[in-house]
Amino acid sequence: MAVQTVHNSSNNDAAASDAGIVDLGPAAALSCRECGERFELGPIFACQSCFGPLEVAYDLPTDSPEELKKRIAAGPDNIWRYAPLLPVPADVASKPNINPGFTKLVKADNLARELGVTGGLYVKDDSGNPTHSFKDRVVAIAVEAARAFGFTTLSCSSTGNLAGAVGAAAARAGFRSCVFIPHDLEQGKVVMAAIYGGELVGIEGNYDDVNRFCSELIGDPLGEGWGFVNVNLRPYYGEGSKTLAYEICEQLGWELPDQLVIPVASGSQLTKIDKGLKELIALGLVEEKPYKIFGAQAEGCSPVSVAFKAGHDVVRPQKPNTIAKSLAIGNPADGPYVLDIARRTGGAVEDVDDEQVVDAIKLLARTEGIFAETAGGVTVGVTRKLIEAGLLDPALTTVVLNTGDGLKTLDAVAPTTGPTATIPPSLDAFRAAGLAR
Ligand SMILES: *Cc1c(COP(=O)(O)O)cnc(C)c1O
């Protein structure tokens, strides 16, 4: 279908047209995930015909797989090595940005032994990003889109990690920022969101209330000139998650894993990792083989796993109540797509309760020396549950995502973690404590 002129009635028109020609590298257009209609690149996120979500369509490179691998290998040790596959200008690496990515893929042999995995178990550890969560990937891409469309303020509705990532990226890239979070988040996330000097607003309500508020703000003159990374810049933002797929395969020696366990909040990350894997196959960068995608949620906010288990296509919203606050989205925008991907690939969507989340955080820490936030407890806990249920095959190569840093969710483990003993500084006291071996 031909690229159509965007008839955008929103207040973002001015910002977009002021920017002149939009150079977002290989990004050619936005296309509707439902009806396939195409639109010019711009700060829009819903199809004007059917209201389906828009995603970035590309003119992908025509290099041979070997040439493309060489080009990627010659790039920087961050997500910009994949610039030919992302909606960013070719010279992106020279612009001020937070440059996330190329985080460790840890071969988790100790954890594998505990869980009985024999086919190779890996933890993709995104706590190593600049603001210690996977959100730096999506924000880095949204920043380039915001620059291209001439926005001056960056904003978002956030469950915590996104607010910190936007704050940091805005500070570095020279944007004003004003971000919105539920008022009752963990201290680590609130401080991280505020430290970079932007405006931070706590909203009296849960994430879904924050999100609704932001949708209203976008349609109001108050939000004029604002780039909301996960609303009007969402098609670009989402593409950042593809880099997890690219990195995992490159780090496995350009091979697909057999199984991936991915946390689900809005479902954007899981959906885009699948998109990234499909692109790698289409480009010939990996050999095609079946892979299974598993979604992981916390029981206290499990609208997608409930729908999966009930065999429903529709996701019924929930009111979140879980320690896994970064995943606490009760009305996930990409929920139906997550169901579709889990079913199509032969995966599943499963959930664990808060106690299992804490146990899994501790299991990962004591086996691999990785301190995950609650979202990582959710994926590790769900992996264990899926193996016990016979849904995840322990004889196959499995990659489990840890998307955030445990230092941001200390409250989750602090009540059950602390000194083994507190004693006077004397050898007698130490002997009496029974810890000498
Ligand atoms: C945001 C977030 C996710 C996943 O979010 P989606 O909305 O599903 O893309 C996973 N883990 C952490 C730690 C997050 O902050």
XYZ file of C-alpha atoms and ligand atoms in Angstrom:
452
model
C 0.000 0.000 0.000
C 1.237 3.484 -0.817
C 2.476 5.748 1.937
C -0.295 8.156 2.792
C -0.180 11.664 4.042
C -0.714 11.732 7.770
C -3.786 13.705 8.665
C -2.821 14.303 12.219
C -5.274 16.480 14.058
C -3.312 16.441 17.300
C -1.316 19.320 18.673
C 1.888 17.562 17.677
C 1.635 18.665 14.049
C 3.725 21.757 14.554
C 6.544 19.920 16.240
C 6.649 17.327 13.476
C 6.584 19.661 10.510
C 9.098 22.101 12.017
C 11.634 19.299 11.915
C 11.532 19.137 8.108
C 12.633 15.862 6.537
C 12.626 13.078 9.087
C 15.796 10.996 8.959
C 15.316 7.851 10.973
C 17.690 5.683 8.949
C 16.089 2.536 7.532
C 12.639 3.380 8.974
C 10.404 3.895 5.936
C 6.926 4.354 7.370
C 4.582 3.387 10.156
C 2.285 0.478 9.441
C -0.804 -0.738 11.260
C -0.366 -4.077 12.982
C -4.045 -4.871 12.360
C -4.922 -3.667 8.853
C -1.475 -2.989 7.374
C -2.252 0.584 6.321
C 0.882 2.701 6.084
C 1.487 6.240 7.341
C 4.346 8.721 7.103
C 6.823 8.666 9.976
C 5.503 10.962 12.680
C 4.540 11.149 16.360
C 1.407 9.039 15.959
C 0.652 5.662 17.443
C -2.815 4.532 16.350
C -4.086 3.702 12.873
C -6.436 6.369 11.606
C -8.596 3.766 9.861
C -8.953 0.984 12.440
C -7.234 2.379 15.592
C -4.807 -0.574 15.615
C -1.302 0.030 17.003
C 1.296 1.350 14.569
C 4.745 -0.118 14.195
C 7.833 0.855 12.246
C 8.230 -0.579 8.736
C 11.721 -0.669 7.254
C 13.752 -0.707 4.127
C 16.034 -3.342 5.578
C 19.640 -3.662 4.420
C 20.341 -5.677 1.294
C 23.831 -6.734 2.438
C 24.590 -10.437 2.461
C 24.309 -11.995 5.942
C 28.102 -12.194 6.176
C 28.540 -8.531 5.224
C 25.878 -7.476 7.690
C 27.444 -9.499 10.513
C 30.771 -7.799 9.775
C 29.140 -4.358 9.796
C 27.488 -5.141 13.125
C 30.686 -6.527 14.658
C 32.552 -3.361 13.615
C 29.999 -1.189 15.434
C 30.125 0.052 19.038
C 29.547 -2.199 22.061
C 25.994 -0.947 22.549
C 22.675 -1.052 20.713
C 23.929 1.272 17.970
C 25.821 -1.668 16.439
C 22.351 -2.621 15.132
C 21.600 0.874 13.750
C 20.936 -0.545 10.235
C 17.942 -2.387 11.764
C 16.607 0.444 13.953
C 14.638 3.703 13.399
C 17.671 5.913 14.037
C 19.907 8.034 11.794
C 23.116 6.416 10.526
C 25.291 8.744 12.644
C 23.369 7.954 15.841
C 26.472 6.811 17.727
C 27.934 10.328 17.552
C 24.904 11.997 19.176
C 24.464 12.512 22.925
C 22.444 9.549 24.163
C 22.750 7.012 26.985
C 24.052 4.252 24.695
C 22.600 1.215 26.433
C 22.911 -2.419 25.521
C 25.356 -5.196 24.863
C 24.684 -6.385 28.388
C 25.978 -9.733 29.587
C 24.521 -13.043 28.521
C 25.520 -15.122 31.534
C 25.828 -18.900 31.129
C 24.008 -19.852 34.311
C 25.364 -23.344 34.997
C 24.736 -23.246 38.752
C 21.139 -22.163 38.300
C 20.749 -24.770 35.556
C 21.851 -27.472 37.986
C 19.307 -26.285 40.596
C 16.501 -26.210 38.030
C 17.524 -29.407 36.239
C 18.185 -27.674 32.916
C 20.618 -29.667 30.801
C 20.295 -27.955 27.419
C 22.092 -24.740 28.416
C 20.596 -21.982 30.549
C 21.451 -18.304 30.079
C 20.468 -15.156 31.930
C 20.350 -12.027 29.779
C 21.222 -9.504 32.471
C 19.881 -6.064 31.625
C 20.620 -4.707 35.088
C 23.905 -3.614 33.487
C 22.301 -0.805 31.490
C 23.000 2.877 32.337
C 19.985 3.273 34.661
C 19.941 -0.424 35.588
C 16.964 -1.672 33.652
C 15.998 -2.746 30.172
C 14.092 0.547 29.736
C 17.268 2.334 28.604
C 16.971 0.440 25.309
C 13.515 1.721 24.448
C 14.211 5.236 25.676
C 17.419 5.567 23.639
C 15.422 4.953 20.452
C 12.561 7.244 21.516
C 15.108 10.041 22.114
C 16.209 9.859 18.477
C 12.575 10.020 17.331
C 11.909 12.972 19.666
C 14.922 14.762 18.173
C 13.731 14.056 14.620
C 10.211 15.346 15.353
C 11.443 18.494 17.100
C 10.116 17.798 20.590
C 11.725 19.676 23.464
C 10.162 17.884 26.450
C 10.361 14.147 27.085
C 7.686 12.494 29.151
C 6.221 9.096 30.036
C 3.831 7.195 32.218
C 5.985 4.781 34.157
C 5.910 1.874 36.581
C 9.269 3.198 37.818
C 12.146 2.123 35.635
C 11.002 4.069 32.598
C 10.892 7.326 34.569
C 14.561 6.913 35.541
C 15.588 6.021 32.008
C 13.775 9.060 30.569
C 15.241 11.339 33.248
C 18.780 10.223 32.482
C 18.420 10.278 28.707
C 16.795 13.722 28.760
C 19.601 15.099 30.922
C 22.271 13.768 28.607
C 20.543 14.542 25.299
C 19.481 18.061 26.262
C 15.716 17.725 26.659
C 13.513 19.000 29.435
C 11.745 16.080 31.115
C 8.550 15.694 33.083
C 7.642 12.122 33.996
C 4.667 10.569 35.773
C 4.636 7.621 38.191
C 2.197 6.054 40.652
C 2.791 7.835 43.981
C 3.585 4.660 45.953
C 6.658 3.252 44.166
C 9.807 1.861 45.760
C 12.204 4.506 47.093
C 14.970 3.315 44.770
C 12.837 3.997 41.729
C 11.561 7.361 42.968
C 15.082 8.595 43.721
C 16.413 7.300 40.392
C 13.605 9.085 38.576
C 14.294 12.397 40.340
C 18.093 12.506 40.567
C 18.686 13.582 36.963
C 17.052 16.945 37.575
C 13.860 16.675 35.533
C 10.342 17.069 36.866
C 8.876 13.994 38.548
C 5.175 13.866 39.337
C 3.601 11.233 41.579
C 0.013 10.533 40.620
C -2.431 9.388 43.287
C -3.485 6.168 41.589
C -2.028 3.050 39.979
C -0.162 2.797 36.667
C -3.346 2.506 34.657
C -4.536 5.798 36.195
C -1.188 7.401 35.332
C -1.469 6.164 31.769
C -5.002 7.492 31.374
C -3.862 10.865 32.737
C -1.022 10.988 30.192
C -3.402 10.200 27.319
C -5.495 13.192 28.380
C -2.424 15.403 28.652
C -1.368 14.532 25.098
C -4.690 15.709 23.725
C -4.549 18.962 25.687
C -2.652 22.178 24.870
C -0.793 21.581 28.178
C 1.039 18.696 26.517
C 1.981 20.577 23.354
C 5.496 19.832 22.136
C 5.833 16.856 24.470
C 7.213 13.535 23.342
C 5.714 10.790 25.513
C 8.137 7.952 24.890
C 5.555 5.219 25.498
C 2.520 6.968 24.027
C 2.975 9.188 20.966
C 6.519 7.851 20.410
C 5.504 4.253 21.232
C 6.091 2.795 17.741
C 9.750 3.912 17.921
C 10.172 3.136 21.643
C 8.996 -0.438 21.077
C 11.733 -1.054 18.533
C 14.370 -0.736 21.273
C 13.293 -4.123 22.639
C 14.314 -5.796 19.387
C 17.926 -5.219 20.401
C 17.483 -7.845 23.129
C 16.709 -10.396 20.419
C 19.670 -9.242 18.315
C 22.112 -9.362 21.230
C 20.968 -12.748 22.523
C 21.414 -14.321 19.088
C 24.742 -12.592 18.392
C 26.031 -13.622 21.833
C 24.975 -17.223 21.132
C 27.166 -17.106 17.991
C 24.331 -15.991 15.688
C 21.976 -18.756 16.714
C 18.401 -18.691 17.914
C 17.756 -20.011 21.422
C 15.066 -22.702 21.687
C 13.130 -21.057 24.529
C 12.916 -17.533 25.983
C 11.281 -16.463 29.242
C 10.291 -12.784 29.106
C 8.501 -10.602 31.681
C 5.189 -9.054 30.662
C 3.950 -5.657 31.826
C 2.334 -3.940 28.809
C 3.668 -6.786 26.658
C 5.651 -4.459 24.389
C 9.011 -6.046 25.166
C 7.889 -9.612 24.489
C 6.137 -8.629 21.278
C 9.166 -6.781 19.935
C 11.643 -9.498 20.878
C 9.581 -11.798 18.667
C 9.673 -9.164 15.909
C 13.469 -8.952 16.260
C 13.917 -12.726 16.037
C 11.772 -12.842 12.897
C 13.861 -10.060 11.318
C 17.086 -11.954 12.022
C 15.633 -15.006 10.264
C 14.413 -12.915 7.320
C 17.846 -11.297 6.952
C 19.581 -14.686 7.070
C 21.578 -13.677 10.164
C 20.406 -16.819 11.994
C 19.276 -20.154 10.673
C 15.546 -20.610 10.967
C 14.311 -23.065 13.587
C 11.308 -23.170 15.902
C 11.588 -21.158 19.117
C 9.145 -20.908 22.004
C 8.329 -17.678 23.795
C 7.102 -17.781 27.389
C 5.593 -14.753 29.142
C 6.049 -14.228 32.877
C 3.765 -12.269 35.201
C 3.221 -11.847 38.935
C 0.055 -13.456 40.263
C -1.040 -10.119 41.742
C -1.091 -8.633 38.247
C -1.623 -11.492 35.831
C -4.244 -10.442 33.276
C -2.360 -12.051 30.393
C -1.531 -15.358 32.078
C -5.147 -15.663 33.303
C -6.359 -15.180 29.722
C -3.781 -17.637 28.413
C -4.797 -20.366 30.828
C -8.500 -19.772 30.194
C -7.959 -19.987 26.437
C -9.294 -16.443 25.943
C -8.200 -14.013 23.219
C -9.353 -11.026 25.223
C -7.381 -9.796 28.228
C -9.573 -8.749 31.154
C -8.077 -5.818 33.110
C -7.054 -6.373 36.737
C -6.331 -4.107 39.678
C -2.640 -4.810 40.441
C -1.487 -5.893 43.876
C 2.056 -7.293 43.802
C 5.601 -6.512 44.888
C 6.584 -6.756 41.198
C 5.653 -3.110 40.662
C 7.600 -2.704 37.434
C 5.222 -5.263 35.892
C 2.070 -3.910 37.529
C 0.055 -2.939 34.458
C -3.510 -4.135 34.908
C -4.649 -3.267 31.387
C -1.739 -4.261 29.105
C -1.840 -2.626 25.660
C -0.052 -5.512 23.940
C -1.717 -8.302 25.934
C -3.556 -9.885 22.974
C -0.330 -9.939 20.935
C 1.485 -11.687 23.797
C -1.234 -14.366 23.858
C -0.926 -14.794 20.128
C 2.883 -15.146 20.196
C 2.893 -17.568 23.146
C 0.290 -19.746 21.415
C 1.806 -19.540 17.944
C 5.309 -20.464 19.113
C 4.168 -23.247 21.470
C 5.107 -21.287 24.595
C 2.899 -20.255 27.509
C 2.170 -17.379 29.888
C 2.529 -18.234 33.572
C 2.574 -16.372 36.872
C 4.128 -16.752 40.336
C 3.069 -15.301 43.671
C 5.057 -12.726 45.637
C 6.675 -15.325 47.905
C 7.884 -17.251 44.859
C 9.229 -13.973 43.419
C 11.309 -13.390 46.554
C 12.529 -17.017 46.586
C 13.563 -16.728 42.935
C 15.436 -13.444 43.516
C 17.407 -15.216 46.235
C 17.932 -18.334 44.117
C 19.431 -16.299 41.257
C 21.587 -14.321 43.669
C 22.976 -17.350 45.494
C 23.584 -19.426 42.339
C 24.870 -16.830 39.874
C 25.772 -13.701 41.847
C 23.096 -11.703 40.050
C 20.852 -9.501 42.185
C 17.656 -9.065 40.195
C 14.774 -6.738 40.813
C 11.322 -8.245 41.339
C 10.776 -8.588 37.564
C 13.810 -10.911 37.438
C 12.323 -12.864 40.335
C 9.194 -13.230 38.236
C 11.032 -14.661 35.209
C 13.242 -17.027 37.222
C 10.284 -18.133 39.348
C 8.135 -18.713 36.269
C 10.973 -20.668 34.621
C 11.064 -23.009 37.607
C 7.279 -23.406 37.557
C 7.214 -24.073 33.801
C 9.860 -26.784 34.138
C 7.949 -28.436 36.984
C 4.772 -28.317 34.872
C 6.566 -29.893 31.917
C 5.871 -26.867 29.706
C 9.492 -25.767 29.362
C 11.852 -28.438 28.070
C 14.985 -28.628 30.270
C 16.914 -30.321 27.451
C 16.697 -27.214 25.227
C 18.686 -23.958 25.180
C 16.836 -21.476 27.346
C 17.335 -17.736 27.859
C 15.768 -16.068 30.911
C 15.624 -12.288 31.020
C 16.572 -10.260 34.063
C 15.341 -6.792 33.182
C 16.267 -4.809 36.279
C 18.525 -4.324 39.297
C 17.731 -5.594 42.790
C 19.093 -2.427 44.384
C 15.963 -0.645 43.166
C 13.590 -3.069 44.909
C 15.376 -3.662 48.225
C 12.073 -3.589 50.098
C 11.059 -6.869 48.471
C 13.871 -8.835 50.095
C 14.988 -6.687 53.046
C 12.525 -8.230 55.546
C 13.987 -11.711 54.973
C 17.618 -10.802 54.267
C 20.266 -9.394 56.590
C 23.270 -10.163 58.742
C 23.706 -13.766 59.875
C 24.805 -12.422 63.259
C 25.623 -9.107 64.905
C 28.381 -9.491 67.497
C 30.949 -7.532 69.541
C 34.387 -7.315 67.873
C 35.866 -10.310 69.745
C 37.011 -13.767 68.671
C 35.096 -15.311 71.557
C 31.868 -13.804 70.334
C 32.560 -15.007 66.788
C 33.289 -18.513 68.069
C 30.068 -18.443 70.086
C 28.119 -17.452 66.962
C 29.067 -20.822 65.482
C 30.154 -19.482 62.104
C 33.826 -20.557 62.084
C 34.560 -23.476 59.780
C 8.948 -2.149 31.881
C 9.583 -3.363 32.362
C 9.369 -4.619 31.757
C 8.461 -4.946 30.601
O 7.639 -4.016 30.146
P 6.655 -4.150 28.902
O 5.684 -3.045 29.188
O 6.020 -5.502 28.929
O 7.457 -3.909 27.690
C 10.068 -5.686 32.268
N 10.909 -5.549 33.306
C 11.137 -4.375 33.890
C 12.097 -4.325 35.027
C 10.499 -3.237 33.439
O 10.756 -2.068 34.045
